[in-house]
Each structure stands twice: as C-alpha cells, then as structure tokens.
XYZ file of C-alpha atoms in Angstrom:
272
model
C -63.443 -8.403 -27.201
C -61.663 -6.523 -24.445
C -60.660 -2.841 -24.515
C -57.862 -1.800 -26.854
C -54.383 -1.650 -25.386
C -52.272 1.481 -25.007
C -51.202 3.204 -28.242
C -48.535 5.790 -28.974
C -49.422 9.104 -30.557
C -46.565 10.916 -32.299
C -43.951 9.429 -29.941
C -45.703 10.732 -26.803
C -46.651 8.727 -23.733
C -49.231 5.947 -24.254
C -52.894 6.769 -24.163
C -54.252 4.648 -21.318
C -57.499 4.026 -19.508
C -58.042 5.408 -15.987
C -55.442 4.544 -13.360
C -57.502 1.898 -11.640
C -58.524 0.111 -14.849
C -55.400 -2.090 -15.138
C -56.708 -4.633 -12.676
C -60.197 -5.523 -11.425
C -61.458 -2.663 -9.338
C -60.631 -3.111 -5.669
C -62.200 -1.194 -2.841
C -60.797 -0.634 0.623
C -61.545 1.897 3.331
C -59.228 4.946 3.219
C -57.961 4.062 6.699
C -57.000 0.580 5.462
C -55.167 2.088 2.512
C -53.253 4.403 4.816
C -52.335 1.457 7.033
C -50.884 -0.080 3.898
C -48.341 2.766 3.947
C -47.423 1.697 7.482
C -46.869 -1.851 6.217
C -44.762 -0.478 3.385
C -42.654 1.584 5.786
C -42.034 -1.497 7.918
C -41.110 -3.532 4.827
C -38.657 -0.836 3.797
C -37.131 -0.929 7.268
C -36.784 -4.702 7.098
C -35.061 -4.389 3.716
C -32.742 -1.734 5.122
C -31.845 -3.928 8.078
C -31.176 -6.904 5.797
C -28.982 -4.761 3.548
C -27.136 -3.327 6.518
C -26.583 -6.824 7.918
C -25.192 -7.980 4.588
C -23.059 -4.846 4.166
C -21.459 -4.702 7.605
C -17.861 -3.445 7.167
C -16.687 -6.341 9.304
C -17.566 -8.759 6.480
C -14.979 -7.225 4.145
C -12.522 -6.812 7.005
C -12.799 -10.488 7.970
C -12.470 -11.602 4.344
C -9.323 -9.510 3.882
C -7.806 -10.689 7.155
C -8.559 -14.324 6.351
C -6.775 -13.958 3.014
C -3.747 -12.554 4.843
C -4.011 -15.339 7.400
C -4.107 -18.017 4.705
C -1.014 -16.581 3.036
C 0.852 -16.344 6.334
C -0.064 -19.902 7.273
C 1.190 -21.129 3.898
C 4.460 -19.289 4.468
C 4.653 -20.720 7.986
C 4.167 -24.262 6.705
C 6.885 -23.674 4.109
C 9.261 -22.343 6.787
C 8.478 -25.251 9.114
C 9.090 -27.686 6.253
C 12.419 -26.022 5.487
C 13.447 -26.198 9.161
C 12.467 -29.866 9.291
C 14.409 -30.622 6.111
C 17.441 -28.822 7.514
C 17.188 -30.834 10.716
C 17.299 -34.089 8.749
C 20.193 -32.825 6.636
C 22.078 -31.799 9.766
C 21.555 -35.192 11.373
C 22.780 -36.964 8.238
C 25.825 -34.649 7.874
C 26.732 -35.063 11.543
C 26.506 -38.840 11.139
C 28.860 -38.615 8.151
C 31.311 -36.554 10.218
C 31.108 -39.060 13.052
C 31.814 -41.976 10.709
C 34.884 -40.243 9.264
C 36.064 -39.316 12.755
C 35.706 -42.920 13.971
C 37.610 -44.234 10.963
C 40.354 -41.686 11.561
C 40.626 -42.783 15.187
C 40.927 -46.430 14.124
C 43.600 -45.623 11.533
C 45.533 -43.514 14.006
C 45.389 -46.310 16.567
C 46.771 -48.784 14.011
C 49.507 -46.358 13.140
C 50.408 -45.716 16.782
C 50.294 -49.403 17.715
C 53.222 -50.299 15.470
C 51.295 -53.222 14.030
C 51.873 -51.900 10.532
C 55.548 -52.409 9.635
C 55.558 -52.344 5.888
C 56.811 -48.942 4.640
C 54.320 -49.083 1.814
C 51.433 -49.843 4.179
C 52.595 -47.129 6.561
C 52.667 -44.588 3.754
C 49.230 -45.667 2.577
C 47.837 -45.441 6.118
C 49.305 -41.996 6.656
C 47.841 -40.764 3.360
C 44.415 -42.132 4.354
C 44.588 -40.322 7.692
C 45.390 -37.047 5.893
C 42.580 -37.677 3.409
C 40.124 -38.431 6.212
C 41.105 -35.248 8.005
C 40.332 -33.233 4.875
C 37.079 -35.138 4.402
C 36.112 -34.454 8.001
C 36.853 -30.753 7.575
C 34.705 -30.578 4.436
C 31.854 -32.395 6.153
C 32.070 -30.123 9.181
C 31.790 -27.121 6.851
C 28.648 -28.712 5.404
C 27.268 -29.140 8.921
C 27.922 -25.467 9.693
C 26.240 -24.363 6.463
C 23.207 -26.518 7.242
C 23.073 -25.189 10.807
C 23.043 -21.615 9.492
C 20.190 -22.422 7.135
C 18.312 -24.180 9.909
C 18.776 -21.243 12.269
C 17.475 -18.886 9.587
C 14.463 -21.150 9.042
C 13.806 -21.278 12.795
C 13.862 -17.484 12.975
C 11.432 -17.360 10.056
C 9.150 -19.862 11.788
C 9.209 -17.778 14.970
C 8.470 -14.556 13.082
C 5.628 -16.072 11.058
C 4.145 -17.730 14.136
C 3.892 -14.325 15.804
C 2.372 -12.754 12.697
C -0.185 -15.551 12.369
C -1.114 -15.099 16.029
C -1.448 -11.336 15.565
C -3.662 -11.597 12.468
C -5.737 -14.353 14.094
C -6.341 -11.984 16.990
C -7.566 -9.333 14.559
C -9.849 -11.879 12.892
C -11.293 -12.900 16.251
C -11.889 -9.249 17.148
C -13.600 -8.519 13.814
C -15.758 -11.652 14.121
C -16.826 -10.598 17.624
C -17.749 -7.127 16.360
C -19.613 -8.594 13.389
C -21.536 -11.016 15.585
C -22.480 -8.263 18.020
C -23.697 -5.995 15.206
C -25.558 -8.882 13.568
C -27.252 -9.780 16.825
C -28.380 -6.180 17.308
C -29.728 -5.945 13.742
C -31.455 -9.311 14.016
C -33.084 -8.211 17.252
C -34.431 -5.055 15.616
C -35.560 -7.026 12.560
C -37.484 -9.440 14.775
C -39.206 -6.542 16.504
C -40.072 -4.850 13.192
C -41.338 -8.138 11.732
C -43.696 -8.616 14.690
C -45.013 -5.075 14.304
C -45.408 -5.634 10.573
C -47.403 -8.798 11.224
C -49.781 -6.911 13.508
C -50.300 -4.011 11.112
C -50.651 -6.269 8.050
C -53.222 -8.319 9.948
C -55.454 -5.251 10.173
C -55.382 -4.672 6.393
C -57.983 -6.487 4.235
C -56.603 -9.701 2.753
C -57.373 -8.802 -0.878
C -55.578 -5.469 -0.517
C -52.578 -7.149 1.080
C -52.515 -9.749 -1.694
C -52.386 -7.038 -4.346
C -49.764 -5.124 -2.384
C -47.523 -8.187 -2.008
C -47.796 -8.978 -5.711
C -46.829 -5.448 -6.744
C -44.092 -5.241 -4.119
C -42.478 -8.379 -5.543
C -42.648 -6.939 -9.062
C -41.500 -3.441 -8.172
C -38.331 -3.910 -6.150
C -39.906 -4.043 -2.713
C -42.260 -1.051 -3.041
C -45.899 -2.018 -3.504
C -47.674 1.094 -2.204
C -46.745 4.766 -2.372
C -48.230 7.968 -1.045
C -49.629 10.520 -3.452
C -48.042 13.730 -2.220
C -48.702 17.074 -3.885
C -49.826 15.249 -7.046
C -46.574 13.282 -7.189
C -46.240 9.512 -6.766
C -43.640 8.875 -4.091
C -42.975 5.469 -5.623
C -41.625 6.633 -8.995
C -41.436 10.365 -8.107
C -43.330 11.382 -11.237
C -45.969 14.092 -11.036
C -49.429 13.228 -12.309
C -50.709 15.209 -15.269
C -54.053 16.982 -15.128
C -55.931 14.057 -16.681
C -54.507 11.636 -14.157
C -55.255 14.042 -11.296
C -58.857 14.334 -12.465
C -59.165 10.532 -12.670
C -57.901 10.156 -9.104
C -60.058 13.042 -7.878
C -63.126 11.429 -9.452
C -62.465 8.042 -7.884
C -64.455 7.151 -4.800
C -62.505 7.406 -1.516
C -62.548 3.626 -1.077
C -61.369 2.896 -4.631
C -57.854 1.526 -4.721
C -56.080 3.498 -7.456
C -52.680 2.817 -8.984
C -49.972 4.980 -10.469
C -50.086 4.963 -14.264
C -46.278 5.097 -14.499
C -45.081 2.515 -11.933
C -48.410 0.709 -11.312
C -47.939 0.836 -7.560
C -50.937 1.318 -5.272
C -51.379 5.064 -4.911
C -52.558 6.037 -1.439
C -54.386 9.323 -1.105
C -53.989 11.509 1.982
C -54.858 15.068 2.957
C -51.556 16.113 1.380
C -52.217 14.629 -2.024
C -53.016 18.030 -3.564
C -56.269 16.954 -5.110
C-alpha cells in the first residue's frame, strides 16, 4: 500500500510529505536547473508576444471601422436604389406627359383644320383639349416632384460615397499599421523561439519533459526561482519545515513547490 494522502488538521493546511515526494525523484545538475529558468523566461516572452499580437489596438480599431463601413455601404446601396427607382419613375412620368402632349397636339390640329363641323363635336373636342391641358399640368407636377426626390437621392449617394471612401481609407491605414506591428512581433517571436530551442536543447530531456507537463498544467509557468524563501511562481513563502526540506535536499535533486507544484530552482539568493 502506498503512503497516506494529505490530511487536514483542525482546518489548517494539509500535512504533506517532502516537496520532492509528489513525483518520482528526479536529479539534474544545478546548472541545468538554472538553465530551466532561462527556458521559462523565454517561454514567458513568447506568451507575452502572442498576447501582444492578439491585443494590438489596431484589431479593435479595424473591427469598429469595418462595422461603420458596413453600415455606410448599406446606406449607400439604399440611396443608389432610391435614385434608380426615381430615375425609372421620372422616365415613366415624362412618357405620360409626352403622350398627353401628343394627343393635345392632334386634337388642336383637328380643331384648327376645320374638319370638325358639328357644334356638339366641336364642344366635345374643346373640352378634351382643356382636360388634356390640366392632365398635362398635373403630370408635369409629378415629374418635378420626382426630379426633386431624385436630386436629393443623388446628393445622398454622393455624400455616402465620400464617407465610404474616407472610412475605407482609415481601414486601409489601420490594416497597414496592424500588419507592420504583427510583422515586427512575429520577427521577434521567431528569434526568441530559436533561442529557446537552443537553450532547451542543453537541458536534460527528462527535466524538460517534467517542466513542459507542469507548464501546461500551471498556466504557462513550469519552473520558478526560490528567492528569499519565497516561490516566485505562486509568491508564497515557504514555512520553516519546507525550508528545512529544501535545505536538506541534495543540490542535484529537483524539488517542487508544495503550494503550486512547480519546479523550484535554487540559487544563491534562495535564502537557505
């Protein structure tokens, strides 16, 4: 049967075995353990660069501008549709006016020719000419009203076209700035990744395997320096029992923080 698990005493912190008992004991030269801190620092930098790349202010700026651009383009399409509809209405109304005008001309020619001699027919023809004149006037008013609406729509199209062009220019500028910043960050990330590969290659494989496993479990931090008896991973100070356990461990023993379980790297500033 294996060792008993942690137990609580009167609501206090669990009673646990030594720090390095949680996993099979692993040994690595102190210099290798310290190089692990270099790997960790490079991993932190890579995470920072990735976060910065994702959080570039240009991303939000471009998203906001594109929303404005979409709205303006919708308004522009609506204005263009209205102008097109007005154009068709105007053509139809002008055709109606032309038809009435042509009929009036024909009636007037019949009246002037003297071909119509019947008083009743003459009266009827004269009334039709008067009626056509009124109809023509009404239709011409319709044409004017349509022309005013069309002119207003054309002005709206012109205004929105300029606004779309202006916002598109801002989008293009923001995209250029974003791409330039992204390229710079990607270049630095590539450089850091190459350095990380070199440093990690000098660390024993079993130590790196443990580090990677813990780093995945602990939000990107797999190894932390023990500084003045405090774990720089969870920022909790070791109690006297924990300090004694670490002090008693051989220099090449890989110890881990009891609180956060990260690899705890000892240096001359550990306060032991």
